Every structure is written in C-alpha cells, then in structure tokens.
XYZ file of C-alpha atoms in Angstrom:
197
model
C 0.000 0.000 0.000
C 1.881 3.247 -1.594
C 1.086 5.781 1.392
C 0.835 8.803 -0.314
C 1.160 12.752 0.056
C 0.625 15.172 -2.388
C 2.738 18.878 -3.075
C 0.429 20.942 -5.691
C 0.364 24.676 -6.328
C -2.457 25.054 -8.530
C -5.017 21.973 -9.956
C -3.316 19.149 -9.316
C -4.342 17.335 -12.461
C -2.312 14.464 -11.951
C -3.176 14.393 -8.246
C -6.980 14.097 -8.825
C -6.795 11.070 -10.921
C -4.450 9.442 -8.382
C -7.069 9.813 -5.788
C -9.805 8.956 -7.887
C -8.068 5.847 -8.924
C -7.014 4.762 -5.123
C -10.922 5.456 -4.667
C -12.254 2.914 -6.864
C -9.500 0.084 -5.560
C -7.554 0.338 -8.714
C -4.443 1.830 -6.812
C -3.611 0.026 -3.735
C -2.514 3.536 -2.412
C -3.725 5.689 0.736
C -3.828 9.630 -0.116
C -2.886 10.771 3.334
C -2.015 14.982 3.072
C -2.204 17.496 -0.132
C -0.068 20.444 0.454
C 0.253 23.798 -1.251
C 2.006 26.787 -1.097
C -1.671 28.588 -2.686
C -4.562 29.213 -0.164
C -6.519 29.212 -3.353
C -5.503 26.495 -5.683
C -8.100 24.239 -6.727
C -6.267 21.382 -5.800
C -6.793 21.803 -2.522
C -10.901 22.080 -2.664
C -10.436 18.807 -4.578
C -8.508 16.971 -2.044
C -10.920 18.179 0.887
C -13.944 16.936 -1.153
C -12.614 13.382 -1.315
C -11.182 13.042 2.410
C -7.958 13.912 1.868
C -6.288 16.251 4.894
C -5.000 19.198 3.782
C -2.188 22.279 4.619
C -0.978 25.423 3.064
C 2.872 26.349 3.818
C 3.790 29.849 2.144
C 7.696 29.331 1.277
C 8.163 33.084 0.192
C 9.062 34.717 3.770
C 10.504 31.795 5.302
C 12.136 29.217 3.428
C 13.679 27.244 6.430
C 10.262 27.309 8.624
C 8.600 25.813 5.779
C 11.090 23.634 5.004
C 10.541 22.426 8.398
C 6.585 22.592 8.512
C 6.238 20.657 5.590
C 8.687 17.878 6.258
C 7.115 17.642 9.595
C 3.359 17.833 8.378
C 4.730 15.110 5.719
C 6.274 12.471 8.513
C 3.504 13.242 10.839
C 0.276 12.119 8.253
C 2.566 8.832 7.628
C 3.593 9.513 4.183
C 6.414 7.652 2.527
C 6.075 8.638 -0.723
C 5.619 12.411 -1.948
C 4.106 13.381 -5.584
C 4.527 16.633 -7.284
C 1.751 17.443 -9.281
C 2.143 20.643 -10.515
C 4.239 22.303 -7.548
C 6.205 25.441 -8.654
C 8.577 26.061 -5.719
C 11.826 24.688 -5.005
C 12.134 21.700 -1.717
C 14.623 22.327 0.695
C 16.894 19.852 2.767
C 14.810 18.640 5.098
C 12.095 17.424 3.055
C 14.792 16.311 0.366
C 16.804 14.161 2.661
C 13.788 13.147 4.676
C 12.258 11.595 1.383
C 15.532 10.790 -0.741
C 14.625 9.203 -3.805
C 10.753 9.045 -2.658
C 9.597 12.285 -3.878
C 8.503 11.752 -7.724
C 8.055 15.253 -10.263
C 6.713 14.835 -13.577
C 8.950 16.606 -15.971
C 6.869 17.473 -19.669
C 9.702 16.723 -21.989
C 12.550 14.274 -22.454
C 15.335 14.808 -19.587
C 17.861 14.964 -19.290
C 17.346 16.580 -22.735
C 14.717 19.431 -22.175
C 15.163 20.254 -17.928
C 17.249 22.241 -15.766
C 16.709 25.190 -14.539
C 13.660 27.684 -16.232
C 12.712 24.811 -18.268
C 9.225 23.928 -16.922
C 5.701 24.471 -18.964
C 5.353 26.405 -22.476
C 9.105 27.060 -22.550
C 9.732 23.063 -22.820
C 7.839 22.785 -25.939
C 9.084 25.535 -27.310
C 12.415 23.819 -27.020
C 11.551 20.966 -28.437
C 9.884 22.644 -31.410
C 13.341 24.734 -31.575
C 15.274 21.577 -31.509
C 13.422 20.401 -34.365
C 13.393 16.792 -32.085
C 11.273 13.868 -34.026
C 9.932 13.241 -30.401
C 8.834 14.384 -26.913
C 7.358 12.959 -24.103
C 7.238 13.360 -20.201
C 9.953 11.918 -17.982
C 8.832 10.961 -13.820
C 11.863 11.402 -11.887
C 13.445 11.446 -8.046
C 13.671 15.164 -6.748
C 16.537 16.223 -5.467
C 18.415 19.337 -5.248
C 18.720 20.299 -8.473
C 15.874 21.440 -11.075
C 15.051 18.097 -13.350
C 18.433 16.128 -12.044
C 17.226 13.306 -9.912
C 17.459 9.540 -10.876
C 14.757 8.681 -14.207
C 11.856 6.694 -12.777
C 10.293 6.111 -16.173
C 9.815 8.274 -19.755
C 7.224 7.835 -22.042
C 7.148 9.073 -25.667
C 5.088 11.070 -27.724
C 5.878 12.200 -31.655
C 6.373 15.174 -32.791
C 4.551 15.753 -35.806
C 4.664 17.316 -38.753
C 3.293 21.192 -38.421
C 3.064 20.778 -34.192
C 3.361 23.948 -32.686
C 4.331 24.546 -28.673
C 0.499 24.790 -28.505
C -0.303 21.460 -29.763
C 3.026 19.834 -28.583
C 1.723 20.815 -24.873
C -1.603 19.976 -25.284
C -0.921 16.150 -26.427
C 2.078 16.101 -23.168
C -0.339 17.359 -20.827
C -3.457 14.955 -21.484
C -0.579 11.808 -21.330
C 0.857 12.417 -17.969
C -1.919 11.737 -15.228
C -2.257 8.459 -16.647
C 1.801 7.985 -16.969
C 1.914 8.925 -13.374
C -0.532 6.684 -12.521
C 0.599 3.830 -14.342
C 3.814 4.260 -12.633
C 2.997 4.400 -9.056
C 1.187 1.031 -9.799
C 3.984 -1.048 -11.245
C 5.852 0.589 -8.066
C 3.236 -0.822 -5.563
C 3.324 -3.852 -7.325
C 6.758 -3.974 -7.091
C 7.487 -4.145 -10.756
C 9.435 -0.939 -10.898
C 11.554 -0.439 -8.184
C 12.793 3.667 -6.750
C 16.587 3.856 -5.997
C 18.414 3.369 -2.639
C-alpha cells in the first residue's frame, strides 16, 4: 500500500486522478495529506472533497520554517512517498533528505534533454519545437536538489509531428501524464518498478 502525500500549487491534475483511482480500488494507495504553497488552488478544494487532509505552507518569507513545517506535516500524516503534481517552488533539505529518492516530479519533456533550470511548462515545448526533435514525451523522476536532475523513474514518448506547434506539442504532453503517473505508481506498488536506494 503506496502511502501517499501530495505537493500541488495550482489543480493538481495528476493528483486528482491518483485519488480517484485509489478510490475505486484500482491503486492500492492511501492519499494521506495534499499540500500547497496557494490558499486558493483548486487542488486543494479537490482533495478536501474526497477526504484527503489538507495544509498550506507559504515558502516566500521563510524558506527554512517551511522547510521544516512541511517535512514535519509530511512524517507526521505517515507519508512515505511524496508526488509533485504541478508544484512550482523549489524543496529544501529537510524534506529532500527526509524523502531521498521518494519524492517523484513529472517533468513534460525528455530529460535529461529538455530540464534544468527555467525549463518547466510552455518554454519546454518551445524547445523541443526549436530543436526540431522527431519526439517528446514526459519523464517521472526522483527530486533532489537540483531542477530536473534526480534519478529517471520512467519516460514515455510522444511524436512530434509534422506542423506541431508549442500549442499542440503541450496539449498532447499534458493529457498523457496523469495516466503515466498513474501507471507508474502502480507497477511501483506492485513492485514491478523499483525507486533507488
């Protein structure tokens, strides 16, 4: 049983179909805290309506305190394995050596290709498009202290086609990955993908 918290700054698309797959018994996983640095992101009205405890920690006037707050709130709920779904501030050194190698980001693009630092939404596809690359795709990997660095869990591939724009690019990226990130955290509760030591 994959016991499961939840960092998300505004919908938390990948998030809600987590929980609404744990819901119907197709994920053998317990949604046990959503977080957010956003009083008002959506994600976490969703994650009240279905059960799930949740907290907002600001990180703008003190880093370190929530830093603290959140790797606390995290250990406290029971969670042993953190998602990202859609979370747009950096994690600092508690939380990343509380939860080394168990805190999983999807990435939009092909890393270590299309990451690093300022590489996150529109600007990915753009790059892509620039790179005139036959293929894109989202990449699930380990957080750790640098931006789209941590150990590949698992990429999955999408063409580029002929006339896509950044526009369209995104859009076919975007409706792949809460099923990718799904379909990962199920062969990993199964045990047939396995996170690093």
């Amino acid at each position: 049983m994959l016991k499961l918290g939840f960092l998300a700054s505004r919908n938390g698309s990948s998030m809600r179909t987590i929980i609404e797959t744990a819901e119907r018994g197709e994920l053998a996983a317990r949604p046990l805290l959503a977080v957010s640095n956003n009083r008002s992101a959506s994600a976490l009205d969703y994650a009240q309506a279905h059960g799930v405890p949740t907290l907002v920690v600001a990180t703008q006037a003190d880093p370190h305190g929530a830093d603290a707050k959140l790797c606390e709130a995290m250990q406290a709920a029971g969670v042993e394995l953190i998602v990202l779904s859609g979370y747009l501030r950096r994690l600092g050194p508690r939380v990343l050596a509380a939860y080394r190698n168990r805190i999983l980001n999807i990435h939009p693009g092909l890393l270590p290709e299309f990451g690093g630092e300022g590489m996150y939404g529109r600007r990915v596809h753009e790059a892509v498009i620039a790179a005139g690359a036959r293929e894109s795709g989202a990449t699930i990997h380990a957080v750790d202290e640098i931006y789209d660095h941590g150990p590949v869990i698992a990429r999955r591939t999408v063409p580029v086609e002929a006339g896509d724009t950044a526009d369209s690019l995104e859009a076919r990226v975007t409706a792949m990955e809460p099923g990718f990130f799904l379909e990962t955290l199920q062969a990993i509760g199964e045990g047939r993908l396995r996170l690093p030591d």
